[in-house]
Short mmCIF file of C-alpha atoms in Angstrom, two decimals:
data_model
loop_
_atom_site.label_atom_id
_atom_site.label_comp_id
_atom_site.label_asym_id
_atom_site.label_seq_id
_atom_site.Cartn_x
_atom_site.Cartn_y
_atom_site.Cartn_z
CA UNK A 1 4.92 3.71 32.62
CA UNK A 2 5.21 1.40 29.59
CA UNK A 3 6.28 -2.12 30.44
CA UNK A 4 9.29 -3.38 28.45
CA UNK A 5 8.15 -6.37 26.35
CA UNK A 6 9.88 -9.69 26.86
CA UNK A 7 11.26 -11.33 23.74
CA UNK A 8 9.99 -14.93 23.52
CA UNK A 9 12.64 -17.64 23.70
CA UNK A 10 12.06 -18.74 20.10
CA UNK A 11 12.82 -15.22 18.78
CA UNK A 12 16.08 -14.68 20.66
CA UNK A 13 19.20 -14.41 18.52
CA UNK A 14 22.84 -13.52 18.85
CA UNK A 15 23.18 -11.77 15.50
CA UNK A 16 22.92 -14.67 13.02
CA UNK A 17 22.59 -17.41 15.58
CA UNK A 18 19.76 -18.70 17.75
CA UNK A 19 20.82 -18.33 21.38
CA UNK A 20 22.59 -21.34 23.00
CA UNK A 21 19.51 -22.13 25.11
CA UNK A 22 17.62 -23.09 21.93
CA UNK A 23 20.39 -25.46 20.84
CA UNK A 24 20.42 -26.96 24.34
CA UNK A 25 16.68 -27.51 24.12
CA UNK A 26 16.95 -29.15 20.69
CA UNK A 27 19.89 -31.37 21.68
CA UNK A 28 18.33 -32.17 25.05
CA UNK A 29 14.62 -32.72 25.75
CA UNK A 30 13.55 -31.30 22.36
CA UNK A 31 10.37 -29.67 23.71
CA UNK A 32 9.35 -27.38 26.57
CA UNK A 33 6.60 -25.03 27.69
CA UNK A 34 7.21 -21.35 26.84
CA UNK A 35 5.28 -18.10 26.82
CA UNK A 36 4.50 -16.75 23.36
CA UNK A 37 4.70 -13.16 22.16
CA UNK A 38 0.94 -13.03 22.79
CA UNK A 39 1.41 -13.94 26.45
CA UNK A 40 -0.16 -17.39 26.23
CA UNK A 41 1.63 -20.69 27.02
CA UNK A 42 2.68 -23.04 24.22
CA UNK A 43 4.80 -26.10 23.64
CA UNK A 44 8.01 -25.16 21.81
CA UNK A 45 9.20 -27.85 19.35
CA UNK A 46 12.85 -27.63 18.32
CA UNK A 47 14.12 -30.74 16.50
CA UNK A 48 14.12 -30.99 12.72
CA UNK A 49 12.19 -34.28 12.56
CA UNK A 50 9.63 -33.13 15.12
CA UNK A 51 9.01 -29.82 13.33
CA UNK A 52 8.46 -31.69 10.05
CA UNK A 53 6.02 -33.95 11.88
CA UNK A 54 4.05 -30.96 13.18
CA UNK A 55 4.03 -29.19 9.80
CA UNK A 56 3.24 -32.37 7.90
CA UNK A 57 0.11 -33.29 9.88
CA UNK A 58 -2.53 -30.53 9.67
CA UNK A 59 -5.13 -33.01 10.89
CA UNK A 60 -3.27 -33.19 14.23
CA UNK A 61 -1.96 -29.61 14.40
CA UNK A 62 -4.50 -27.03 13.28
CA UNK A 63 -3.81 -23.48 12.14
CA UNK A 64 -7.51 -22.65 12.13
CA UNK A 65 -8.19 -23.70 15.73
CA UNK A 66 -5.61 -21.21 17.01
CA UNK A 67 -7.80 -18.54 15.47
CA UNK A 68 -11.15 -20.11 16.37
CA UNK A 69 -10.18 -20.47 20.04
CA UNK A 70 -9.28 -16.79 20.19
CA UNK A 71 -5.70 -17.49 21.27
CA UNK A 72 -4.28 -14.96 18.81
CA UNK A 73 -7.29 -12.64 18.58
CA UNK A 74 -6.68 -8.90 18.71
CA UNK A 75 -8.33 -7.16 21.66
CA UNK A 76 -10.86 -4.48 20.90
CA UNK A 77 -11.99 -6.15 17.67
CA UNK A 78 -15.45 -7.61 17.35
CA UNK A 79 -15.96 -11.20 16.27
CA UNK A 80 -17.10 -9.87 12.90
CA UNK A 81 -13.93 -7.77 12.48
CA UNK A 82 -11.71 -10.71 13.39
CA UNK A 83 -13.56 -12.86 10.89
CA UNK A 84 -13.17 -10.28 8.11
CA UNK A 85 -9.45 -9.83 8.86
CA UNK A 86 -8.94 -13.59 8.63
CA UNK A 87 -10.79 -13.99 5.33
CA UNK A 88 -8.42 -15.00 2.53
CA UNK A 89 -5.49 -15.43 4.94
CA UNK A 90 -4.41 -18.90 3.85
CA UNK A 91 -2.20 -19.35 6.91
CA UNK A 92 -5.27 -19.03 9.15
CA UNK A 93 -7.00 -22.06 7.62
CA UNK A 94 -6.66 -25.84 7.37
CA UNK A 95 -7.67 -28.04 4.45
CA UNK A 96 -10.13 -28.00 2.75
CA UNK A 97 -10.61 -24.22 3.19
CA UNK A 98 -6.88 -23.61 2.80
CA UNK A 99 -6.76 -25.91 -0.24
CA UNK A 100 -9.53 -23.99 -1.99
CA UNK A 101 -7.69 -20.67 -1.65
CA UNK A 102 -4.24 -22.01 -2.45
CA UNK A 103 -5.38 -23.83 -5.58
CA UNK A 104 -6.37 -20.51 -7.14
CA UNK A 105 -2.90 -19.03 -6.61
CA UNK A 106 -0.58 -21.97 -7.23
CA UNK A 107 -0.45 -21.57 -11.06
CA UNK A 108 0.88 -18.02 -10.63
CA UNK A 109 3.89 -19.15 -8.57
CA UNK A 110 5.23 -22.11 -10.53
CA UNK A 111 8.90 -22.32 -11.45
CA UNK A 112 7.90 -21.89 -15.11
CA UNK A 113 6.03 -18.65 -14.37
CA UNK A 114 9.01 -17.39 -12.36
CA UNK A 115 11.32 -18.01 -15.32
CA UNK A 116 9.05 -15.79 -17.39
CA UNK A 117 9.36 -13.06 -14.76
CA UNK A 118 13.15 -13.42 -14.42
CA UNK A 119 14.18 -10.93 -17.16
CA UNK A 120 12.14 -8.21 -15.44
CA UNK A 121 13.78 -9.02 -12.09
CA UNK A 122 17.20 -8.71 -13.79
CA UNK A 123 16.17 -5.25 -15.03
CA UNK A 124 15.02 -4.17 -11.58
CA UNK A 125 18.23 -5.40 -9.95
CA UNK A 126 20.38 -3.68 -12.58
CA UNK A 127 18.48 -0.40 -12.22
CA UNK A 128 19.07 -0.33 -8.46
CA UNK A 129 22.75 -1.23 -8.81
CA UNK A 130 23.12 1.56 -11.39
CA UNK A 131 21.52 4.01 -8.96
CA UNK A 132 23.86 2.93 -6.15
CA UNK A 133 26.87 3.32 -8.43
CA UNK A 134 25.78 6.77 -9.61
CA UNK A 135 25.22 8.04 -6.08
CA UNK A 136 28.43 6.47 -4.85
CA UNK A 137 29.35 5.12 -1.44
CA UNK A 138 28.38 4.93 1.31
CA UNK A 139 24.97 3.38 0.77
CA UNK A 140 22.38 1.68 2.91
CA UNK A 141 21.99 -1.74 1.36
CA UNK A 142 18.55 -2.16 2.98
CA UNK A 143 17.03 1.10 1.71
CA UNK A 144 18.86 1.19 -1.64
CA UNK A 145 18.82 -2.45 -2.70
CA UNK A 146 17.39 -5.17 -0.45
CA UNK A 147 14.02 -3.55 0.28
CA UNK A 148 13.08 -1.83 -3.00
CA UNK A 149 13.81 -4.79 -5.30
CA UNK A 150 11.34 -7.33 -3.87
CA UNK A 151 8.89 -4.50 -3.14
CA UNK A 152 8.84 -3.45 -6.79
CA UNK A 153 8.59 -7.08 -7.95
CA UNK A 154 5.60 -7.88 -5.73
CA UNK A 155 3.94 -4.55 -6.59
CA UNK A 156 4.16 -5.29 -10.31
CA UNK A 157 3.04 -8.87 -9.79
CA UNK A 158 0.04 -7.94 -7.66
CA UNK A 159 -0.90 -4.66 -9.31
CA UNK A 160 -0.10 -2.44 -6.32
CA UNK A 161 1.09 1.12 -7.10
CA UNK A 162 4.81 1.29 -6.31
CA UNK A 163 4.34 4.94 -5.34
CA UNK A 164 2.50 3.66 -2.23
CA UNK A 165 5.49 1.62 -1.06
CA UNK A 166 6.60 3.91 1.78
CA UNK A 167 3.22 3.62 3.46
CA UNK A 168 2.78 -0.12 3.12
CA UNK A 169 6.40 -0.85 4.05
CA UNK A 170 6.00 1.20 7.23
CA UNK A 171 2.75 -0.53 8.11
CA UNK A 172 4.04 -4.03 7.38
CA UNK A 173 7.22 -3.60 9.44
CA UNK A 174 5.10 -2.40 12.38
CA UNK A 175 2.40 -5.06 12.08
CA UNK A 176 5.18 -7.70 12.30
CA UNK A 177 6.67 -6.06 15.40
CA UNK A 178 5.58 -8.14 18.41
CA UNK A 179 6.75 -5.42 20.82
CA UNK A 180 3.75 -3.31 19.78
CA UNK A 181 0.54 -3.74 21.78
CA UNK A 182 -1.99 -5.96 20.06
CA UNK A 183 -4.49 -3.14 19.77
CA UNK A 184 -1.96 -1.04 17.79
CA UNK A 185 -1.19 -3.96 15.51
CA UNK A 186 -4.92 -4.48 15.02
CA UNK A 187 -5.31 -0.84 13.97
CA UNK A 188 -2.48 -1.30 11.46
CA UNK A 189 -4.31 -4.34 10.09
CA UNK A 190 -7.43 -2.20 9.69
CA UNK A 191 -5.40 0.37 7.75
CA UNK A 192 -3.95 -2.35 5.51
CA UNK A 193 -7.41 -3.73 4.91
CA UNK A 194 -8.82 -0.32 4.00
CA UNK A 195 -5.94 0.34 1.58
CA UNK A 196 -6.18 -3.04 -0.09
CA UNK A 197 -9.96 -2.80 -0.21
CA UNK A 198 -9.61 0.25 -2.48
CA UNK A 199 -7.25 -1.64 -4.79
CA UNK A 200 -9.58 -4.63 -4.93
CA UNK A 201 -12.50 -2.33 -5.79
CA UNK A 202 -10.45 -0.87 -8.68
CA UNK A 203 -9.49 -4.35 -9.88
CA UNK A 204 -13.14 -5.41 -9.84
CA UNK A 205 -14.13 -2.37 -11.88
CA UNK A 206 -11.29 -2.82 -14.39
CA UNK A 207 -9.29 -6.05 -13.95
CA UNK A 208 -5.77 -5.75 -15.37
CA UNK A 209 -3.17 -8.37 -16.29
CA UNK A 210 -1.71 -8.49 -12.77
CA UNK A 211 -2.47 -11.08 -10.09
CA UNK A 212 -5.37 -9.16 -8.59
CA UNK A 213 -6.91 -8.79 -12.04
CA UNK A 214 -6.46 -12.51 -12.70
CA UNK A 215 -8.18 -13.41 -9.43
CA UNK A 216 -11.11 -11.13 -10.25
CA UNK A 217 -11.48 -12.44 -13.82
CA UNK A 218 -10.98 -16.13 -13.16
CA UNK A 219 -12.21 -16.57 -9.58
CA UNK A 220 -14.36 -13.52 -8.90
CA UNK A 221 -17.47 -15.68 -8.49
CA UNK A 222 -15.71 -17.93 -5.97
CA UNK A 223 -13.97 -15.30 -3.82
CA UNK A 224 -15.63 -12.75 -1.60
CA UNK A 225 -14.29 -9.20 -1.47
CA UNK A 226 -12.95 -9.92 2.03
CA UNK A 227 -11.09 -12.95 0.70
CA UNK A 228 -9.57 -10.96 -2.18
CA UNK A 229 -8.42 -8.32 0.31
CA UNK A 230 -6.93 -10.95 2.63
CA UNK A 231 -5.08 -12.76 -0.16
CA UNK A 232 -3.62 -9.51 -1.47
CA UNK A 233 -2.58 -8.37 2.01
CA UNK A 234 -0.80 -11.64 2.74
CA UNK A 235 1.03 -11.68 -0.59
CA UNK A 236 2.07 -8.03 -0.34
CA UNK A 237 3.51 -8.35 3.17
CA UNK A 238 5.12 -11.76 2.67
CA UNK A 239 6.31 -10.89 -0.82
CA UNK A 240 8.64 -8.09 0.22
CA UNK A 241 9.36 -8.57 3.95
CA UNK A 242 10.94 -12.00 3.68
CA UNK A 243 13.05 -11.57 0.55
CA UNK A 244 14.26 -8.10 1.49
CA UNK A 245 15.53 -9.32 4.85
CA UNK A 246 17.18 -12.33 3.22
CA UNK A 247 19.02 -10.05 0.78
CA UNK A 248 20.39 -7.73 3.46
CA UNK A 249 21.11 -10.32 6.15
CA UNK A 250 22.42 -12.77 3.55
CA UNK A 251 24.84 -10.17 2.18
CA UNK A 252 26.09 -9.46 5.69
CA UNK A 253 26.53 -13.19 6.34
CA UNK A 254 28.57 -13.61 3.15
CA UNK A 255 30.75 -10.58 3.86
CA UNK A 256 31.37 -11.84 7.40
CA UNK A 257 32.62 -15.12 5.85
CA UNK A 258 35.33 -14.07 3.37
CA UNK A 259 36.04 -17.66 2.31
CA UNK A 260 32.39 -18.15 1.34
CA UNK A 261 31.92 -14.88 -0.52
CA UNK A 262 35.25 -15.47 -2.26
CA UNK A 263 34.12 -18.90 -3.40
CA UNK A 264 30.82 -17.51 -4.70
CA UNK A 265 32.61 -14.74 -6.60
CA UNK A 266 35.04 -17.24 -8.12
CA UNK A 267 32.35 -19.80 -8.92
CA UNK A 268 29.02 -17.97 -9.40
CA UNK A 269 27.44 -21.20 -10.65
CA UNK A 270 27.23 -22.14 -6.96
CA UNK A 271 24.48 -19.57 -6.40
CA UNK A 272 21.61 -22.08 -6.12
CA UNK A 273 23.40 -24.01 -3.38
CA UNK A 274 24.43 -20.74 -1.71
CA UNK A 275 20.83 -19.52 -1.58
CA UNK A 276 19.67 -22.77 0.05
CA UNK A 277 22.45 -22.59 2.62
CA UNK A 278 21.69 -18.98 3.48
CA UNK A 279 18.00 -19.85 3.86
CA UNK A 280 18.88 -22.72 6.20
CA UNK A 281 21.56 -20.93 8.20
CA UNK A 282 19.69 -17.65 8.68
CA UNK A 283 16.09 -18.92 9.08
CA UNK A 284 14.77 -15.37 9.14
CA UNK A 285 11.19 -16.49 9.90
CA UNK A 286 11.49 -17.53 13.54
CA UNK A 287 8.57 -19.97 13.58
CA UNK A 288 5.84 -21.43 11.49
CA UNK A 289 2.28 -20.40 12.26
CA UNK A 290 1.13 -21.36 15.72
CA UNK A 291 -1.02 -24.48 15.83
CA UNK A 292 -3.48 -26.14 18.17
CA UNK A 293 -3.56 -29.88 18.75
CA UNK A 294 -6.79 -31.53 17.64
CA UNK A 295 -6.21 -34.64 19.77
CA UNK A 296 -3.73 -36.02 22.28
CA UNK A 297 -0.35 -36.42 20.58
CA UNK A 298 3.22 -37.27 21.58
CA UNK A 299 6.26 -35.22 20.52
CA UNK A 300 9.82 -35.89 21.73
CA UNK A 301 8.44 -38.18 24.44
CA UNK A 302 6.07 -35.50 25.75
CA UNK A 303 2.33 -36.14 25.72
CA UNK A 304 0.38 -33.05 24.67
CA UNK A 305 -3.35 -32.91 25.24
CA UNK A 306 -5.97 -31.81 22.74
CA UNK A 307 -6.50 -28.05 22.44
CA UNK A 308 -2.94 -27.02 23.36
CA UNK A 309 -0.86 -24.47 21.47
CA UNK A 310 2.30 -25.61 19.64
CA UNK A 311 5.02 -23.40 18.15
CA UNK A 312 8.10 -24.56 16.20
CA UNK A 313 11.50 -22.87 16.22
CA UNK A 314 12.85 -22.96 12.66
CA UNK A 315 16.24 -21.48 13.58
CA UNK A 316 17.01 -24.36 15.95
CA UNK A 317 15.53 -27.05 13.70
CA UNK A 318 17.50 -25.88 10.65
CA UNK A 319 20.71 -26.22 12.65
CA UNK A 320 19.90 -29.71 13.87
CA UNK A 321 22.85 -32.12 13.42
CA UNK A 322 20.24 -34.57 12.10
CA UNK A 323 19.80 -32.28 9.08
CA UNK A 324 23.37 -31.22 8.34
CA UNK A 325 26.89 -32.08 9.39
CA UNK A 326 28.51 -29.28 11.39
CA UNK A 327 25.25 -27.29 11.09
CA UNK A 328 26.53 -24.15 12.84
CA UNK A 329 28.97 -23.53 9.97
CA UNK A 330 27.91 -21.53 6.90
CA UNK A 331 28.93 -23.64 3.90
CA UNK A 332 27.60 -22.58 0.50
CA UNK A 333 28.73 -25.86 -1.08
CA UNK A 334 26.16 -27.72 1.03
CA UNK A 335 22.99 -26.66 -0.80
CA UNK A 336 20.47 -28.69 1.20
CA UNK A 337 17.01 -27.99 -0.16
CA UNK A 338 15.08 -29.94 2.50
CA UNK A 339 15.50 -27.24 5.16
CA UNK A 340 12.48 -25.69 6.85
CA UNK A 341 13.00 -22.02 5.99
CA UNK A 342 9.93 -22.15 3.74
CA UNK A 343 8.04 -24.46 6.05
CA UNK A 344 6.84 -27.93 5.08
CA UNK A 345 3.64 -29.67 4.11
CA UNK A 346 0.41 -28.01 2.98
CA UNK A 347 1.53 -24.58 4.19
CA UNK A 348 4.93 -24.68 2.46
CA UNK A 349 5.59 -21.12 1.27
CA UNK A 350 3.69 -20.45 -1.94
CA UNK A 351 6.18 -17.76 -2.96
CA UNK A 352 9.30 -19.92 -2.52
CA UNK A 353 10.05 -20.07 -6.29
CA UNK A 354 9.81 -16.26 -6.50
CA UNK A 355 12.01 -15.69 -3.46
CA UNK A 356 14.64 -18.12 -4.73
CA UNK A 357 14.66 -16.50 -8.16
CA UNK A 358 15.05 -13.00 -6.71
CA UNK A 359 17.97 -14.08 -4.51
CA UNK A 360 19.56 -16.10 -7.30
CA UNK A 361 19.50 -12.93 -9.41
CA UNK A 362 20.36 -10.28 -6.82
CA UNK A 363 23.27 -11.78 -4.87
CA UNK A 364 25.58 -12.49 -7.85
CA UNK A 365 24.73 -9.16 -9.51
CA UNK A 366 25.59 -7.25 -6.32
CA UNK A 367 28.87 -9.10 -5.79
CA UNK A 368 29.82 -8.69 -9.47
CA UNK A 369 29.11 -4.97 -9.54
CA UNK A 370 30.94 -4.20 -6.30
CA UNK A 371 33.85 -6.64 -5.88
CA UNK A 372 35.15 -4.60 -2.92
CA UNK A 373 31.81 -4.35 -1.13
CA UNK A 374 32.27 -4.00 2.61
CA UNK A 375 30.25 -3.14 5.71
CA UNK A 376 31.40 0.18 7.17
CA UNK A 377 30.24 -0.23 10.78
CA UNK A 378 30.11 -2.86 13.49
CA UNK A 379 27.12 -1.13 15.12
CA UNK A 380 24.22 -2.87 13.39
CA UNK A 381 20.56 -2.70 14.37
CA UNK A 382 18.90 -6.11 14.12
CA UNK A 383 15.08 -6.38 14.04
CA UNK A 384 14.90 -8.42 17.23
CA UNK A 385 11.14 -8.08 17.84
CA UNK A 386 10.05 -8.67 14.26
CA UNK A 387 8.28 -11.84 13.15
CA UNK A 388 10.69 -11.69 10.18
CA UNK A 389 14.27 -11.27 11.43
CA UNK A 390 16.63 -8.91 9.66
CA UNK A 391 18.41 -5.57 9.70
CA UNK A 392 17.00 -2.05 9.88
CA UNK A 393 19.97 -0.73 7.91
CA UNK A 394 23.23 -2.03 6.44
CA UNK A 395 25.76 0.76 5.69
CA UNK A 396 28.17 -0.38 2.96
CA UNK A 397 30.93 1.04 0.77
CA UNK A 398 33.02 -0.25 -2.15
#
């Protein structure tokens, strides 16, 4: 008989909102011991200032040690397999190893580069809106709009065949599902690695103008094949999972707040502030990467010894009254950019400019095209066990 998995405290939501127990933790002691999705104990940090402290001090809170100590290691994999799977995964490393990898990618994700990509994103958005309009309502906003747009963008950027999207989308959604046994998730990682290994081999034989081709041409002597595979895997999964869930969940949030969607329709120039508020209010990535203390440290009055696991709840921290007045309210006029939805410090999300640009393009275009857009059911399936929170489907009409 299969045991029903227990959802960790830091992943529990009531639709858009972190459960009240997380707010009570943040507004009370600020920190407590919990059990992670991997079944190991960790200190859960919940206040905005404390999360920034953890993220901002990689010398005290190590990403790499969580891997080195085997706390997150997949069972059934040899040490060599674990090492190969970690190669190129920037989130698994601390400076200077992390810095070396990130420096190679940073020029490809600047705001200036994103502006150059913006016309193509407009085309992709328009094409999908045209297809929705031709087919007519009802539509599934996830399958018809929110998922394919960032998937196509990251495929073109990386040099991944868009025809393969069904396979990699299925694998990525399952590898992020913490309800799956670790050995199944490890097998999915193997499949991802094998798939991306073929693409890297093609790029090495004939490097194109995409990101993989650039890495081969400009950094091929500095990156191993395993590192190229790891970088590409991370960018492919992160590049479509996060933005697609923001587009679907963000649309639902706006439609559930008629005053806010009305304001955005009337004043579309508010889109930048609206995107920041949706990022803050939704916090679709439950936590940052888990970290291990390198020395004894104090957080929220609690002394934590060296070698202990720390996890941060972004949903609670982004609704901290210390960050925003009346933080439980969705207010698109707020536009705070210092939220933690993209993390903070050396591991701040590399793709943040791309994600912002895609949302800044897609939300107004969707609301313009379908001024009477509405959700046609109250029975919605939220991705409760996913590392990236969102919706499995969003039936809409207009």
